[in-house]
Coordinates of C-alpha atoms in Angstrom, one line a residue:
Chain A
M27 CA -40.7 4.6 2.4
D28 CA -38.1 6.2 0.8
V29 CA -36.0 9.1 2.4
D30 CA -34.8 11.9 0.1
P31 CA -31.4 11.3 0.0
E32 CA -30.8 15.4 0.2
R33 CA -32.9 15.5 3.4
K34 CA -31.0 12.7 5.1
R35 CA -27.9 14.0 4.4
K36 CA -28.7 17.1 5.8
F37 CA -30.2 15.5 9.2
W38 CA -26.8 14.2 9.1
A39 CA -24.9 17.3 9.1
Y40 CA -27.3 19.2 11.4
S41 CA -26.9 16.1 14.1
I42 CA -23.1 16.6 13.9
L43 CA -23.8 20.2 14.5
G44 CA -26.1 19.7 16.9
L45 CA -23.8 17.2 18.9
M46 CA -20.7 20.1 18.9
I47 CA -23.3 22.4 20.5
I48 CA -24.6 20.3 23.0
T49 CA -20.6 19.0 23.6
S50 CA -19.9 22.5 24.1
L51 CA -22.9 23.7 26.6
W52 CA -22.0 19.8 28.6
Y53 CA -18.1 20.7 29.2
Y54 CA -19.2 24.3 30.3
H55 CA -21.1 22.8 32.7
L56 CA -19.1 20.6 34.1
N57 CA -16.6 23.1 34.8
P58 CA -16.7 26.4 33.2
L59 CA -12.3 26.3 32.5
Y60 CA -12.9 23.0 29.9
M61 CA -14.1 26.5 27.5
Y62 CA -10.5 26.0 27.2
L63 CA -11.5 22.8 25.7
V64 CA -14.3 24.1 23.4
A65 CA -12.0 26.4 21.9
Y66 CA -9.7 23.9 20.1
L67 CA -12.8 22.0 19.5
W68 CA -14.1 24.3 17.4
F69 CA -10.8 26.0 15.9
G70 CA -11.0 22.2 15.1
F71 CA -14.1 22.2 13.6
T72 CA -13.5 25.6 11.4
Y73 CA -10.1 24.3 9.9
G74 CA -12.1 21.3 9.2
I75 CA -14.8 23.1 6.9
L76 CA -12.1 25.1 5.5
M77 CA -9.6 22.3 4.6
Q78 CA -12.7 20.3 2.8
Y79 CA -13.8 23.5 1.0
G80 CA -10.4 24.3 -0.4
R81 CA -9.4 20.9 -1.0
F82 CA -6.3 21.8 1.0
C83 CA -4.1 19.1 1.4
F84 CA -0.5 19.5 1.6
A85 CA 0.2 16.2 0.1
S86 CA -1.4 17.7 -3.0
A87 CA 1.0 20.6 -2.4
W88 CA 3.8 18.5 -3.7
R89 CA 2.4 15.9 -5.3
D90 CA 0.7 17.5 -8.1
L91 CA 3.1 20.4 -8.8
I92 CA 5.6 17.3 -9.2
A93 CA 3.6 15.0 -10.6
I94 CA 1.3 16.3 -13.4
G95 CA 2.7 19.9 -13.0
V96 CA -0.5 21.9 -11.4
T97 CA 0.6 24.2 -8.7
R98 CA -3.0 25.0 -7.7
M99 CA -1.8 23.8 -3.8
F100 CA 1.6 24.8 -3.4
I101 CA 0.3 28.3 -4.3
G102 CA -2.1 27.9 -1.5
I103 CA -0.4 27.0 0.8
L104 CA 2.1 29.7 0.6
I105 CA -0.8 32.1 0.9
A106 CA -1.9 30.7 4.1
L107 CA 1.4 30.5 4.8
A108 CA 1.7 34.4 4.4
T109 CA -1.4 35.3 5.5
F110 CA -0.7 33.5 9.0
S111 CA 3.1 34.6 9.4
L112 CA 1.6 38.2 9.4
V113 CA -1.2 38.1 11.5
L114 CA 1.1 36.0 14.4
A115 CA 3.6 38.6 13.7
V116 CA 1.3 41.1 14.6
L117 CA 0.3 38.9 17.8
A118 CA 3.5 38.8 18.9
T119 CA 3.9 42.8 19.0
K120 CA 1.3 41.9 21.7
Q121 CA 2.4 39.5 23.9
M122 CA -0.3 37.3 22.2
S123 CA 1.4 34.6 20.7
T124 CA 1.8 31.0 21.7
F125 CA 4.4 30.4 19.3
H126 CA 7.7 29.0 20.3
P127 CA 10.3 27.5 18.0
G128 CA 12.0 23.9 17.7
P129 CA 14.9 22.2 17.9
L130 CA 17.0 23.7 14.3
G131 CA 19.0 20.6 12.5
P132 CA 18.7 17.9 10.1
N133 CA 16.3 15.4 11.7
E134 CA 13.9 17.7 10.4
L135 CA 15.0 17.0 6.8
I136 CA 15.1 13.8 7.5
G137 CA 12.0 13.5 9.0
G138 CA 10.1 15.7 6.3
L139 CA 11.7 13.3 3.8
L140 CA 9.7 10.5 5.6
F141 CA 7.0 12.6 6.1
G142 CA 6.9 13.4 2.4
I143 CA 6.9 9.5 1.0
G144 CA 4.0 8.7 3.5
M145 CA 2.0 11.7 2.5
T146 CA 2.0 10.6 -1.4
L147 CA 1.6 7.1 -0.5
A148 CA -1.2 7.3 1.7
G149 CA -2.9 10.3 -1.0
G150 CA -3.1 12.6 2.1
C151 CA -0.8 14.7 4.8
A152 CA -1.6 14.7 8.6
S153 CA -4.4 17.5 8.5
G154 CA -5.3 16.6 4.7
T155 CA -5.9 12.6 6.3
L156 CA -8.2 14.2 8.7
Y157 CA -10.5 16.0 6.8
K158 CA -10.8 12.9 4.0
T159 CA -11.4 11.0 7.5
G160 CA -14.6 13.3 7.4
E161 CA -15.1 12.5 4.0
G162 CA -15.8 9.1 4.5
N163 CA -12.2 8.0 2.8
G164 CA -11.4 4.6 4.5
T165 CA -8.1 4.7 3.3
S166 CA -7.6 7.7 5.6
W167 CA -8.8 6.1 8.3
L168 CA -5.8 3.9 7.7
A169 CA -3.5 6.5 7.1
L170 CA -4.8 7.8 10.7
F171 CA -4.3 4.5 12.2
G172 CA -0.9 4.4 10.9
I173 CA -0.1 7.8 12.5
V174 CA -1.2 7.0 15.9
F175 CA 0.0 3.8 16.3
S176 CA 3.2 4.5 14.6
Q177 CA 4.2 7.2 16.7
A178 CA 2.7 5.7 19.6
I179 CA 5.4 2.3 20.0
F180 CA 8.1 4.8 17.6
V181 CA 8.9 6.9 20.9
D182 CA 8.3 4.1 24.0
Y183 CA 9.8 1.1 22.1
G184 CA 13.7 0.4 22.6
G185 CA 14.5 3.8 24.1
F186 CA 15.9 5.1 20.9
F187 CA 13.5 8.2 21.2
D188 CA 14.8 9.2 24.5
T189 CA 18.7 9.1 23.4
F190 CA 17.8 11.0 20.6
L191 CA 16.0 13.5 22.3
T192 CA 18.5 13.7 25.1
G193 CA 21.6 13.1 23.1
Y194 CA 20.7 15.3 20.2
A195 CA 17.6 17.8 20.0
F196 CA 17.4 19.4 23.3
K197 CA 20.6 20.8 22.1
E198 CA 20.0 22.0 18.7
P199 CA 19.2 25.9 18.6
L200 CA 15.6 27.4 19.0
I201 CA 15.5 30.0 16.1
T202 CA 13.2 32.3 15.6
L203 CA 14.6 35.4 13.3
S204 CA 13.3 37.9 15.3
Q205 CA 16.1 37.4 17.6
Y206 CA 18.5 39.3 14.9
F207 CA 16.9 42.7 15.2
P208 CA 16.3 43.1 18.5
N209 CA 17.1 47.5 17.9
L210 CA 13.9 47.2 15.9
G211 CA 11.4 46.9 18.8
P212 CA 8.0 45.5 18.1
F213 CA 8.8 45.3 14.3
K214 CA 11.2 43.0 14.5
Y215 CA 8.8 40.1 14.5
V216 CA 7.3 41.4 11.4
V217 CA 10.6 41.8 9.8
G218 CA 12.4 39.1 10.7
N219 CA 9.2 36.4 11.4
S220 CA 7.3 37.6 8.4
I221 CA 9.2 39.5 5.9
I222 CA 12.6 38.0 5.9
N223 CA 11.4 34.3 7.0
V224 CA 8.3 33.9 5.0
I225 CA 6.9 36.9 2.5
I226 CA 10.6 37.2 0.9
P227 CA 10.8 33.0 0.5
V228 CA 6.9 32.9 -0.4
I229 CA 7.5 35.2 -3.6
I230 CA 10.5 34.0 -4.9
L231 CA 8.6 30.3 -4.4
I232 CA 5.8 31.2 -6.4
V233 CA 7.8 33.0 -9.2
L234 CA 9.7 29.8 -9.5
A235 CA 6.8 27.9 -9.3
Y236 CA 5.8 30.0 -12.3
Y237 CA 8.7 30.1 -14.3
I238 CA 9.5 26.4 -14.1
V239 CA 5.9 24.6 -13.9
A240 CA 3.2 26.9 -14.9
R241 CA 4.7 29.2 -17.4
K242 CA 4.1 27.2 -20.6
G243 CA 0.6 26.3 -20.5
I244 CA -0.2 30.0 -19.3
M245 CA 1.3 31.4 -21.6
R246 CA 0.6 29.5 -24.6
R247 CA -3.2 30.2 -23.5
L248 CA -2.4 34.0 -23.1
M249 CA -0.6 34.3 -26.5
E250 CA -3.6 32.2 -28.5
S251 CA -5.7 35.3 -27.3
K252 CA -3.4 37.3 -28.6
T253 CA -2.9 36.0 -31.6
A254 CA -6.6 36.3 -32.2
S255 CA -6.8 40.0 -31.9
A256 CA -3.4 40.9 -33.4
D257 CA -2.8 41.9 -37.3
G258 CA -0.7 38.6 -38.0
G259 CA 2.7 37.7 -36.8
V260 CA 3.6 35.6 -33.9
P261 CA 3.4 37.7 -30.4
K262 CA 5.8 38.2 -27.9
P263 CA 5.7 37.2 -24.2
T264 CA 6.5 40.4 -22.5
I265 CA 6.7 41.5 -18.8
G266 CA 3.1 42.8 -18.4
D267 CA 2.3 39.4 -19.6
D268 CA 4.3 37.6 -17.3
M269 CA 3.1 39.3 -14.3
K270 CA -0.5 39.0 -15.3
G271 CA 1.1 35.1 -15.8
I272 CA 1.6 35.2 -12.4
W273 CA -1.5 36.4 -11.1
L274 CA -3.8 34.1 -13.5
M275 CA -1.6 31.3 -11.6
I276 CA -2.6 32.2 -8.0
T277 CA -6.0 32.9 -9.0
A278 CA -6.6 29.8 -11.1
S279 CA -8.3 28.1 -7.7
K280 CA -10.5 30.7 -6.0
R281 CA -11.4 28.2 -4.0
T282 CA -8.5 27.3 -2.8
A283 CA -7.3 31.0 -2.6
I284 CA -10.2 31.3 -0.2
A285 CA -9.7 28.9 1.7
G286 CA -5.5 29.6 2.3
I287 CA -6.4 33.4 3.1
L288 CA -9.2 32.0 5.4
L289 CA -7.0 29.5 7.2
G290 CA -4.2 32.2 7.3
I291 CA -7.0 34.6 9.6
V292 CA -8.3 31.6 11.3
S293 CA -4.9 30.2 12.5
G294 CA -4.2 33.5 13.7
I295 CA -7.8 33.8 15.2
H296 CA -6.6 30.7 17.1
V297 CA -3.3 32.1 18.7
F298 CA -5.2 34.6 20.6
T299 CA -8.2 33.1 21.8
I300 CA -5.6 30.3 23.3
Q301 CA -3.8 33.2 24.8
S302 CA -6.5 35.2 26.0
L303 CA -7.7 31.8 28.0
R304 CA -4.3 31.2 29.1
Y305 CA -4.1 34.7 30.8
R306 CA -7.6 34.3 31.9
D307 CA -7.2 31.1 34.1
G308 CA -3.2 32.2 34.4
I309 CA -2.2 29.1 33.1
N310 CA 0.4 28.5 30.7
N311 CA -0.3 24.6 29.9
F312 CA -4.0 23.1 30.0
G313 CA -1.9 20.5 32.4
Q314 CA -2.4 22.7 35.5
I315 CA -5.7 22.5 34.9
L316 CA -6.1 19.3 34.9
W317 CA -3.5 18.6 37.7
H318 CA -5.9 21.3 39.6
L319 CA -9.0 19.1 39.1
G320 CA -7.2 15.8 40.5
F321 CA -6.7 14.5 36.9
V322 CA -3.0 13.8 38.2
N323 CA -2.9 10.8 36.4
Q324 CA -3.4 12.4 32.8
V325 CA -0.3 14.7 33.1
S326 CA 3.3 14.3 32.4
S327 CA 5.4 14.7 35.8
L328 CA 6.0 18.3 35.0
H329 CA 2.5 18.6 35.6
T330 CA 2.0 19.3 31.9
V331 CA 0.1 18.0 28.2
F332 CA 0.8 18.6 25.0
D333 CA -1.1 22.1 24.6
P334 CA 0.8 24.0 21.8
G335 CA -1.8 26.6 21.8
Y336 CA -2.2 26.3 17.6
W337 CA -3.1 24.6 15.1
Y338 CA -1.2 21.3 15.1
I339 CA -2.2 17.7 14.4
T340 CA 0.4 14.1 14.8
T341 CA 1.6 14.7 18.6
Q342 CA -2.6 14.4 20.3
E343 CA -2.4 11.7 18.1
A344 CA 0.7 9.9 20.0
Q345 CA -1.2 10.4 22.9
F346 CA -4.2 8.8 21.6
G347 CA -2.3 5.9 20.7
A348 CA -0.4 5.5 23.7
W349 CA -3.5 5.8 25.8
V350 CA -5.3 3.2 24.2
M351 CA -2.1 1.1 24.6
E352 CA -2.2 1.6 27.7
H353 CA -5.7 0.3 28.5
L354 CA -4.5 -3.0 26.8
G355 CA -2.2 -3.5 29.7
I356 CA 1.1 -1.7 27.9
N357 CA 2.9 0.8 30.3
M358 CA 3.7 4.0 27.6
R359 CA 5.1 6.2 30.6
N360 CA 8.5 5.4 31.0
N361 CA 9.7 7.3 28.3
I362 CA 10.6 11.2 28.0
F363 CA 7.8 11.8 25.1
Y364 CA 4.5 11.0 27.6
G365 CA 6.1 10.6 31.0
T366 CA 8.1 14.1 31.3
M367 CA 7.0 16.0 27.9
N368 CA 3.5 15.0 27.2
G369 CA 1.4 13.2 29.6
I370 CA -1.6 11.2 28.5
P371 CA -4.7 12.9 29.1
A372 CA -8.3 11.1 28.7
P373 CA -9.5 11.9 24.4
W374 CA -12.0 14.0 26.5
H375 CA -9.3 16.1 28.5
N376 CA -6.9 16.5 25.5
P377 CA -7.2 19.8 23.8
P378 CA -5.5 19.4 20.8
L379 CA -7.0 15.5 20.2
L380 CA -10.5 17.3 20.6
M381 CA -9.5 19.7 17.4
S382 CA -8.6 16.4 15.4
I383 CA -12.2 15.4 16.1
G384 CA -13.5 18.7 15.3
I385 CA -11.3 18.8 11.5
I386 CA -13.3 15.4 11.2
L387 CA -16.6 16.3 11.9
G388 CA -16.0 19.8 10.3
A389 CA -15.0 18.3 7.1
A390 CA -18.3 15.6 7.7
T391 CA -20.7 18.4 8.0
I392 CA -19.4 20.3 5.0
A393 CA -19.1 17.1 3.1
L394 CA -22.3 16.2 4.0
M395 CA -24.1 19.9 3.1
N396 CA -22.3 19.9 -0.2
N397 CA -23.0 15.8 -1.5
E398 CA -19.2 14.9 -1.4
F399 CA -19.0 12.5 1.6
K400 CA -19.3 9.0 0.6
L401 CA -18.4 5.8 2.7
K402 CA -15.7 4.2 0.6
M403 CA -14.2 0.9 1.5
P404 CA -10.2 0.7 0.1
N405 CA -9.6 -2.0 -2.0
R406 CA -6.4 -4.3 -0.8
E407 CA -4.1 -2.0 -2.9
L408 CA -5.4 1.4 -1.1
A409 CA -5.3 -0.2 2.1
V410 CA -1.5 -1.1 1.9
W411 CA -0.5 2.6 0.5
G412 CA -3.0 3.9 3.1
L413 CA -1.0 2.3 5.6
L414 CA 2.5 2.2 4.5
G415 CA 1.5 6.2 4.3
G416 CA 1.0 6.5 7.3
I417 CA 3.2 4.5 9.5
F418 CA 6.4 6.6 7.4
M419 CA 4.0 10.3 8.0
G420 CA 4.1 9.0 12.0
I421 CA 7.8 7.9 12.2
G422 CA 8.8 11.5 9.9
A423 CA 6.4 13.4 12.5
R424 CA 8.1 12.7 15.5
L425 CA 11.8 12.6 14.2
A426 CA 11.0 16.4 12.7
F427 CA 8.6 16.9 16.4
G428 CA 5.5 17.7 13.8
C429 CA 3.9 17.2 11.1
N430 CA 3.2 19.5 7.3
I431 CA 1.1 21.4 10.5
G432 CA 3.3 21.9 13.2
A433 CA 7.0 21.1 11.5
F434 CA 6.3 23.2 8.6
Y435 CA 3.4 25.8 8.7
I436 CA 3.3 26.9 12.3
R437 CA 7.0 27.2 13.0
V438 CA 8.0 28.9 9.2
A439 CA 4.7 31.5 10.0
G440 CA 6.6 31.6 13.6
G441 CA 9.8 33.0 12.3
D442 CA 11.6 29.3 13.0
P443 CA 13.2 29.1 9.4
G444 CA 13.7 24.9 10.2
G445 CA 10.1 24.6 8.9
W446 CA 11.6 25.0 5.8
L447 CA 13.8 22.3 6.6
F448 CA 11.3 20.4 6.9
F449 CA 9.1 22.1 3.9
A450 CA 12.3 20.9 1.7
G451 CA 12.6 17.5 3.1
M452 CA 8.8 17.0 2.2
G453 CA 9.3 17.7 -1.2
A454 CA 12.1 15.3 -1.8
G455 CA 10.4 12.8 -0.1
A456 CA 7.0 13.4 -2.5
L457 CA 9.7 13.3 -5.5
G458 CA 10.4 9.8 -3.9
G459 CA 6.6 9.0 -3.4
V460 CA 5.6 10.5 -7.3
K461 CA 8.4 8.3 -8.8
M462 CA 7.0 5.7 -7.0
F463 CA 3.7 5.6 -8.6
N464 CA 4.9 6.5 -11.6
W465 CA 6.5 3.1 -11.5
W466 CA 3.2 1.4 -10.1
T467 CA 0.9 3.4 -12.8
N468 CA 2.6 2.6 -16.0
R469 CA 2.5 -1.1 -14.8
K470 CA -1.1 -1.2 -14.3
L471 CA -1.4 1.1 -17.3
A472 CA 0.5 -1.4 -19.4
S473 CA -1.5 -4.5 -17.9
D474 CA -5.4 -2.5 -18.0
L475 CA -4.9 -0.9 -21.8
A476 CA -3.0 -3.6 -23.7
D477 CA -6.3 -4.8 -25.2
F478 CA -6.4 -1.4 -27.0
D479 CA -5.2 -0.1 -29.8
I480 CA -3.3 2.1 -28.0
D481 CA 0.8 3.2 -27.8
L482 CA 2.0 1.9 -24.3
Chain B
M10 CA -9.8 1.3 -12.0
K11 CA -11.4 0.2 -15.2
F12 CA -10.6 1.3 -18.7
K13 CA -12.8 0.5 -21.6
K14 CA -12.7 1.8 -25.3
K15 CA -16.0 2.5 -26.4
D16 CA -15.7 3.6 -29.8
E17 CA -12.9 4.2 -32.2
H18 CA -12.3 7.5 -30.1
T19 CA -13.2 7.3 -27.4
Y20 CA -12.2 5.8 -23.8
E21 CA -13.2 5.8 -20.5
L22 CA -11.6 5.4 -17.1
D23 CA -13.4 4.9 -14.5
V24 CA -11.9 5.2 -10.8
K25 CA -14.0 5.5 -8.4
G26 CA -13.4 4.3 -5.2
Y27 CA -9.8 5.5 -5.8
V28 CA -8.3 8.5 -4.1
C29 CA -5.4 11.1 -4.7
P30 CA -3.2 11.0 -6.4
H31 CA -4.8 8.1 -8.4
P32 CA -7.8 10.0 -10.1
Q33 CA -5.0 12.7 -11.2
L34 CA -2.3 10.4 -12.3
Y35 CA -4.4 7.8 -14.0
T36 CA -6.2 11.4 -16.1
M37 CA -2.8 12.3 -17.1
K38 CA -1.2 9.2 -18.2
T39 CA -3.8 8.2 -20.3
L40 CA -3.9 11.6 -21.7
Q41 CA -0.7 10.9 -22.8
K42 CA -1.3 7.8 -24.5
I43 CA -4.7 8.3 -26.5
K44 CA -4.6 10.2 -30.3
S45 CA -4.5 14.1 -30.5
G46 CA -8.3 14.6 -31.0
D47 CA -9.3 11.4 -29.2
V48 CA -11.6 11.9 -26.4
L49 CA -11.2 10.6 -23.0
E50 CA -14.3 10.3 -20.2
V51 CA -13.4 10.3 -16.9
I52 CA -15.5 9.3 -14.1
F53 CA -14.3 9.5 -10.3
D54 CA -16.0 10.1 -6.6
N55 CA -12.9 11.6 -4.8
P56 CA -13.7 15.0 -4.4
T57 CA -9.8 16.4 -4.4
S58 CA -9.6 15.4 -7.9
E59 CA -11.8 17.3 -9.8
E60 CA -9.7 20.5 -8.7
S61 CA -6.3 19.4 -9.7
I62 CA -7.7 17.3 -13.3
S63 CA -9.3 20.5 -14.1
A64 CA -5.9 22.2 -13.3
L65 CA -4.3 19.7 -15.8
I66 CA -6.9 19.5 -18.5
E67 CA -6.1 23.8 -18.0
K68 CA -2.6 23.5 -18.4
D69 CA -2.4 20.8 -21.5
G70 CA -4.8 22.8 -23.3
H71 CA -7.1 20.1 -23.7
K72 CA -11.1 20.3 -24.6
V73 CA -13.7 19.4 -21.4
L74 CA -16.6 18.7 -23.7
E75 CA -18.6 17.9 -20.8
H76 CA -18.0 18.3 -16.9
T77 CA -21.1 17.1 -14.4
R78 CA -21.8 15.4 -11.2
N79 CA -24.3 12.9 -10.5
G80 CA -24.5 12.6 -6.9
V81 CA -21.1 12.7 -5.7
N82 CA -19.7 11.0 -8.8
F83 CA -17.8 13.5 -10.7
Y84 CA -17.4 12.9 -14.9
Y85 CA -15.3 14.6 -17.6
K86 CA -15.6 14.5 -21.0
I87 CA -12.4 15.6 -22.5
Q88 CA -10.7 15.8 -25.7
K89 CA -7.1 16.0 -26.1
A90 CA -5.0 18.6 -27.8

């Protein structure tokens, strides 16, 4: 008997939703303190839905801007960033922010550069890789594999990362711009962290993207419509036309713009929820709960686990890699990253890892509902790009203490200028990746189009 | 990636199975290579590429003759400006 494909897809989508609900109830049944884990899981699910809906990928932001001159995603992430920064600044005034800045130094730039190359090769950033994994994209599975295990090996092997932390990174300054405006009282967060660190740079970047990339095409269309209505003569663009052009650029992809605003708001609600749960439970890190419940071998020597309190991607994936490798008999705790800082919790006790799983499930759910889910096994070419890209992203993320989310989106929104260094590095890396892809696609097209009457 | 000439002025680019950035990159490069007025049919199954290809067409002023979806496959028929 043939099963209606639409019914089949919806069956799987509702099954995932059912699994999410049953898992949440099971956690509550085990211990009400586990609602902390459930919160992370559901925020991940929401991020996954929004990213898949908005095709929200930071790799696409730089890559499409550079490679094909499309500003859609670049603008989308700037919208999300501006929205989130405002929400986060308001939360900070109420002592409801979980944000903490990261070490500020050139490692952000170098990490961003490696990460930018990797995301271009893999066809998705760290968060994009998760939502595309949920779409059934096999290349992203390999990229994820690369991110997970390159990090785990990089922080554990040879003692380099320990030396990097103690000899360099721990000595770097921790800065949020609000600290330079103590006289402004609670308004220092809005002025320093949001307006100066985010809103003004976002406006500058939007204007630059318009004038350097988008204006030519938009103005051509605007002038064509003007010519049609005018009585002859060549119309000249006015300031009003440019204002209209910028607006057209921002709203060119409504679903990306909507997803950007919603992601900014949800990221803020996430921070608020985790901080509220911390106040409720009298903790500042989930490791304290695990220690209290007797899971002493899952936490670090400081009784902590990685628990950022906001959207994050790569560190929990590094923990998962370590958890797997530990089960293969490798000692993963004789280093600062796992042993002292982050611990190696079991996946079901790892709050941000549940968020990552939630992203995959959320993306899979909406992709199934919209008939965009497809299991796609990569060919050899894509498999190499995916794996290589994942390895670059993993190493880049460790050097920069995060990925496109943890080292850029969260840091910049929280008022930490170090995130902009990572963003610049990402852009430079994407430029390198695009140049490499241009060479590769030209080479392929030259052979595939050789039999046709086309100038090559 | 499969490329074929369907008739004198119509080409088909099949990038099913490919992920970002390949579909949008191949589309852009093929459009650069064919003649003005020629038609390119693009078939792909990477949802993210739809928005990028759509923006690319609009930016460069090409004409969309047909834009459909068949299940998880996306189809664009584009006339080069």
